[in-house]
mmCIF file of N, CA and C in Angstrom:
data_model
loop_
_atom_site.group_PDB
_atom_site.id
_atom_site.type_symbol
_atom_site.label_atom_id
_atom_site.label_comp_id
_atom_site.label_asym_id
_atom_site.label_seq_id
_atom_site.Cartn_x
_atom_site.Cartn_y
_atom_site.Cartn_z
ATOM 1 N N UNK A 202 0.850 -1.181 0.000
ATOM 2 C CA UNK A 202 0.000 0.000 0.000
ATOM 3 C C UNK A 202 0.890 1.236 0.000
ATOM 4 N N UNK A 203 0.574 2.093 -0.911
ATOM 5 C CA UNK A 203 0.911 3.592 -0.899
ATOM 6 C C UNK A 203 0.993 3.711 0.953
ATOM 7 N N UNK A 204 2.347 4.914 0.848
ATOM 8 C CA UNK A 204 1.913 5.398 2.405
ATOM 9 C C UNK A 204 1.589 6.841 2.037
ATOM 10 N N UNK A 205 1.385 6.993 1.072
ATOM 11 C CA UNK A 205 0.758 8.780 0.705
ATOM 12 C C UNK A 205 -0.665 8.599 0.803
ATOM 13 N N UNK A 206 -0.696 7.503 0.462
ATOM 14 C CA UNK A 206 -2.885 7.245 0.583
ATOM 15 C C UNK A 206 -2.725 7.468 2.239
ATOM 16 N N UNK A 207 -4.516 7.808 2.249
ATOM 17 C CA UNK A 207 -4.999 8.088 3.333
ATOM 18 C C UNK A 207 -6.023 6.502 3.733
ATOM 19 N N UNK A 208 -5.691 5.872 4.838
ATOM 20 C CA UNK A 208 -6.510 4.693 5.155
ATOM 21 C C UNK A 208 -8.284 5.262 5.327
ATOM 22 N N UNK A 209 -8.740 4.758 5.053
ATOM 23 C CA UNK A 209 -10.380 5.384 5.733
ATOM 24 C C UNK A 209 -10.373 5.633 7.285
ATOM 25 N N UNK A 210 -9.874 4.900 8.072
ATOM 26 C CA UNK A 210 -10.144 5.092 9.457
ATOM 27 C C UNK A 210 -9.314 6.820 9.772
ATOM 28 N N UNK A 211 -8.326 6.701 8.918
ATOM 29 C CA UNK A 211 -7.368 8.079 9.538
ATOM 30 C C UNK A 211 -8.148 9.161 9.124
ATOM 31 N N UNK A 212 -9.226 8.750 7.616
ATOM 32 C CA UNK A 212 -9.868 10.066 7.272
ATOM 33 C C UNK A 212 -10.453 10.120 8.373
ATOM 34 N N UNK A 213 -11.802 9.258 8.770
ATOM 35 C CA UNK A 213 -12.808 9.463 9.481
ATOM 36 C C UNK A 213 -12.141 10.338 10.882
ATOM 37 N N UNK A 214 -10.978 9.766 11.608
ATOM 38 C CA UNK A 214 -10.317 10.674 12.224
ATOM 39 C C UNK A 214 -10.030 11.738 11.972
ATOM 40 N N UNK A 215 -9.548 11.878 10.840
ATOM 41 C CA UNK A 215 -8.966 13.615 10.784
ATOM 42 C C UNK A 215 -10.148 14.264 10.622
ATOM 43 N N UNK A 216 -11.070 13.762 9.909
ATOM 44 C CA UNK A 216 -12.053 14.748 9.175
ATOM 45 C C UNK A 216 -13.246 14.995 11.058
ATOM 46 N N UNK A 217 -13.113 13.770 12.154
ATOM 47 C CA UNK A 217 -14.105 14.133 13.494
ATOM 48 C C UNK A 217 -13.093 15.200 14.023
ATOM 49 N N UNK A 218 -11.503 15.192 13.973
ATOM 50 C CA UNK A 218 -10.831 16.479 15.010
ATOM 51 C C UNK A 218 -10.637 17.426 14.200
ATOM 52 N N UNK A 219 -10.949 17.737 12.843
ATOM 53 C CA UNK A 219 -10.980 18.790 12.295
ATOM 54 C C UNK A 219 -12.052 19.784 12.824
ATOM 55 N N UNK A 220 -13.503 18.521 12.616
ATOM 56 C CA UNK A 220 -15.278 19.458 12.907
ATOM 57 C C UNK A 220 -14.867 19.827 15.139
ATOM 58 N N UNK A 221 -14.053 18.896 15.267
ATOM 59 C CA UNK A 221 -14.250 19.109 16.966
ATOM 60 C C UNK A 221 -13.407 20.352 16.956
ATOM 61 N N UNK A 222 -12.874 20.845 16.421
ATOM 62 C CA UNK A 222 -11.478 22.027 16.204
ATOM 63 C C UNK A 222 -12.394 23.293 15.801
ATOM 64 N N UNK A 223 -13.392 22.821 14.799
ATOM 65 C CA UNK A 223 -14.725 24.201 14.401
ATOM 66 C C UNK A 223 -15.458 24.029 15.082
ATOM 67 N N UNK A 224 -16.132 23.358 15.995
ATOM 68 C CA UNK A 224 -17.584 23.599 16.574
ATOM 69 C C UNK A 224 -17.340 22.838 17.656
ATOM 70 N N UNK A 225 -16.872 22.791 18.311
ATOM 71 C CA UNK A 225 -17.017 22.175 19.792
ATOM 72 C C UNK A 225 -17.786 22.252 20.654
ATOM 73 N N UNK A 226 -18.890 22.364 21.048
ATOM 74 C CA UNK A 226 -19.824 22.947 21.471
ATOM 75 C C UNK A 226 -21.068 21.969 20.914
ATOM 76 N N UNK A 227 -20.875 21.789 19.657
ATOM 77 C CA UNK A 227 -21.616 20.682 18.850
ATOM 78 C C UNK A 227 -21.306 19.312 18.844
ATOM 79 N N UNK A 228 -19.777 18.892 19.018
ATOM 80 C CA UNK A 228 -18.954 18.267 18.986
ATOM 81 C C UNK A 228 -19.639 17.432 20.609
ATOM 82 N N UNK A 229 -19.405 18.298 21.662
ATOM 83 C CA UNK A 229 -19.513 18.351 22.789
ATOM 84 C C UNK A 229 -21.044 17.139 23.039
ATOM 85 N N UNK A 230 -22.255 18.137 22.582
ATOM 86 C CA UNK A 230 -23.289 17.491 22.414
ATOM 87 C C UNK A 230 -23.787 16.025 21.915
ATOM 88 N N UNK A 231 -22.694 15.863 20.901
ATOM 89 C CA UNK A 231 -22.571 14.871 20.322
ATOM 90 C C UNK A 231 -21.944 13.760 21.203
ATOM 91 N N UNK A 232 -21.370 14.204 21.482
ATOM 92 C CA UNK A 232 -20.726 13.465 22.918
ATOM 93 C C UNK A 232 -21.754 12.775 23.953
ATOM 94 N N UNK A 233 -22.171 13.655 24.409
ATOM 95 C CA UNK A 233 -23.227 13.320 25.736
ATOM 96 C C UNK A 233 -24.526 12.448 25.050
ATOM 97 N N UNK A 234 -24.905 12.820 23.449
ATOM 98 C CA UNK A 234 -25.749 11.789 23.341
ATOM 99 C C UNK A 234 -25.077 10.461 22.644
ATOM 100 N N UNK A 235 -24.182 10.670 22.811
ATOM 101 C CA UNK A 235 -23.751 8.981 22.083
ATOM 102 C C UNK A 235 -23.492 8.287 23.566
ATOM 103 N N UNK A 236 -22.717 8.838 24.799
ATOM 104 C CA UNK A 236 -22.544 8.368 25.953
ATOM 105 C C UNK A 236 -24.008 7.747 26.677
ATOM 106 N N UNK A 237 -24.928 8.052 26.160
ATOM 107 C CA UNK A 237 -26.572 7.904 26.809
ATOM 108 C C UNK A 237 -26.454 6.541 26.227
ATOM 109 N N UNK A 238 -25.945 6.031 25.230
ATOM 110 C CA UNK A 238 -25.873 4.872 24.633
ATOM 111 C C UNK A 238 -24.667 3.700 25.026
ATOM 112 N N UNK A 239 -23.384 4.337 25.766
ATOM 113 C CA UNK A 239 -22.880 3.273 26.481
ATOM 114 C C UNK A 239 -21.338 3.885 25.853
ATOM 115 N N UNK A 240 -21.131 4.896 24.942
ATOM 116 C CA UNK A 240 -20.511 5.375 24.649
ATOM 117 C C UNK A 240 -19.370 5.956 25.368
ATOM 118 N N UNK A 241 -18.187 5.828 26.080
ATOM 119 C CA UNK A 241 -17.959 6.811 27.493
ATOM 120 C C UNK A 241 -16.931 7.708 26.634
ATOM 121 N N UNK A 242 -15.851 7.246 26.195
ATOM 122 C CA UNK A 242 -15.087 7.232 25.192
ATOM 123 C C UNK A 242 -15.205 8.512 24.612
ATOM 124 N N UNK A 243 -15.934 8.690 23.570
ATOM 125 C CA UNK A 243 -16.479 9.592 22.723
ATOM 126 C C UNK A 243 -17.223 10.834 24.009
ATOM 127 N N UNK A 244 -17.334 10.614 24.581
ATOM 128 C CA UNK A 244 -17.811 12.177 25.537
ATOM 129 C C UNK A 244 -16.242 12.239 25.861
ATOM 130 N N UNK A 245 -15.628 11.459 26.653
ATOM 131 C CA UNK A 245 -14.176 12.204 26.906
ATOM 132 C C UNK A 245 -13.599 13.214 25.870
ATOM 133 N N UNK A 246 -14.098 12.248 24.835
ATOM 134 C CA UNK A 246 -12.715 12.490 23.617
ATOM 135 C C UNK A 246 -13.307 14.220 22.963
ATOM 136 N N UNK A 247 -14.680 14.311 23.107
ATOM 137 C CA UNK A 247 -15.645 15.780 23.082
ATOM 138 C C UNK A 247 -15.150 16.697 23.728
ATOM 139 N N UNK A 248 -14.964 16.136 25.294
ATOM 140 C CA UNK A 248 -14.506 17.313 26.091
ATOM 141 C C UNK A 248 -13.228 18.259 26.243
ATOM 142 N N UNK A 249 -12.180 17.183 25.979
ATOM 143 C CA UNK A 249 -11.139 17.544 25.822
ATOM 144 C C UNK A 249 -10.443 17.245 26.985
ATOM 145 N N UNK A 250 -8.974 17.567 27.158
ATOM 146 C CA UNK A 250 -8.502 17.377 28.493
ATOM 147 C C UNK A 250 -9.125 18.285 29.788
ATOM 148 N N UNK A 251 -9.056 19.622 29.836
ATOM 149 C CA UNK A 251 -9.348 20.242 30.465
ATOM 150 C C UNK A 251 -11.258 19.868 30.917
ATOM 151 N N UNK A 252 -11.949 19.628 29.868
ATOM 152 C CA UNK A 252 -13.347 19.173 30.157
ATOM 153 C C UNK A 252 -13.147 17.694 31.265
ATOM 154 N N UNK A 253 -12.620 16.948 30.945
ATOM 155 C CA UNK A 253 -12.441 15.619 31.155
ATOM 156 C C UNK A 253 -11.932 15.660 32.805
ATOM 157 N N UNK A 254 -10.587 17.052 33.174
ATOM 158 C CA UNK A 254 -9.891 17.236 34.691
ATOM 159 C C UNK A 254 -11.481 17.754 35.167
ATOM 160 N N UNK A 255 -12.282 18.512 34.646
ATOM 161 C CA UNK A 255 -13.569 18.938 35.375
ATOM 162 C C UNK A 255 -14.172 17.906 36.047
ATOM 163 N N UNK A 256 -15.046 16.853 34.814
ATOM 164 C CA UNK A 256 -15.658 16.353 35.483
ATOM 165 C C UNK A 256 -14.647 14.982 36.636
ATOM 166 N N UNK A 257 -13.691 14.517 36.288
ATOM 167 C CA UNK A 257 -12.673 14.120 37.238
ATOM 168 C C UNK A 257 -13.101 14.540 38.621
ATOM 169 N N UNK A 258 -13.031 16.163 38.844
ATOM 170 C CA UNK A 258 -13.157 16.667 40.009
ATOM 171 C C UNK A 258 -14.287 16.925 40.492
ATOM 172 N N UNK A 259 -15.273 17.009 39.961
ATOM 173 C CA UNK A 259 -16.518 16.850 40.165
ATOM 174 C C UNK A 259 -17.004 15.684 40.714
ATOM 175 N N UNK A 260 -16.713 14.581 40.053
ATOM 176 C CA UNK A 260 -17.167 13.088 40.271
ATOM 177 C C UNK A 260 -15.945 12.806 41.935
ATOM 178 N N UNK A 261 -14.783 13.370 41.980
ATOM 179 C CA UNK A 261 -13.989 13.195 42.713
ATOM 180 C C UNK A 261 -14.722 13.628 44.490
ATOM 181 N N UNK A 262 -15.353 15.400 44.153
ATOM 182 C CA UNK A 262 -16.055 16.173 45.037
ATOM 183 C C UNK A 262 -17.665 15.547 45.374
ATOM 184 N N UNK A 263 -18.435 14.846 44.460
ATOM 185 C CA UNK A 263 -19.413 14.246 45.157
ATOM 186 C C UNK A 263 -19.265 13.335 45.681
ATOM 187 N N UNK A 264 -18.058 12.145 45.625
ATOM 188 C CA UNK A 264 -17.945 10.906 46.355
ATOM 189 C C UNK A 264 -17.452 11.409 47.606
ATOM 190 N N UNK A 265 -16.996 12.294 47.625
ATOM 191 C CA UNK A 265 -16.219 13.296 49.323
ATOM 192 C C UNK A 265 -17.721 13.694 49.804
ATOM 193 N N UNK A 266 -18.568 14.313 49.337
ATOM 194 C CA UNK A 266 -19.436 14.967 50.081
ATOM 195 C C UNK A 266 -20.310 14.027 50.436
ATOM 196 N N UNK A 267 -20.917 12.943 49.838
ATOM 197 C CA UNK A 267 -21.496 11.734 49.976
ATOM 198 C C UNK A 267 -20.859 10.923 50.912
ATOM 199 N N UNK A 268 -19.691 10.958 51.186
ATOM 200 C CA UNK A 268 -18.927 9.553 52.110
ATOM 201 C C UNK A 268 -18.879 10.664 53.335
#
């Protein structure tokens, strides 16, 4: 195989962090309803790092206030 070709999986990649790079916010959404489906993955990968340390600390701060 050519290594100048593009595999399909790398498009489908480049072409989801291109749209998450323009619209995140949409991106985001997309996230939370694919996760309703068992998805966890794909909401991380929405949020980004900084989204992802949030809810970390969030989920971190209700198991403290609960215990």
């Amino acid at each position: 195989m050519n290594t100048d070709q593009e595999t399909p999986e790398r498009k489908r990649e480049r072409l989801r962090q291109e749209e998450h790079q323009k619209n995140a916010a949409g991106t985001f959404k997309d996230g939370l309803d694919r996760a309703q489906f068992g998805n966890l993955a794909e909401l991380m990968g929405s949020l980004g790092w900084v989204g992802t340390g949030v809810v970390i600390v969030v989920i971190i701060t209700v198991f403290m206030w609960l215990k």
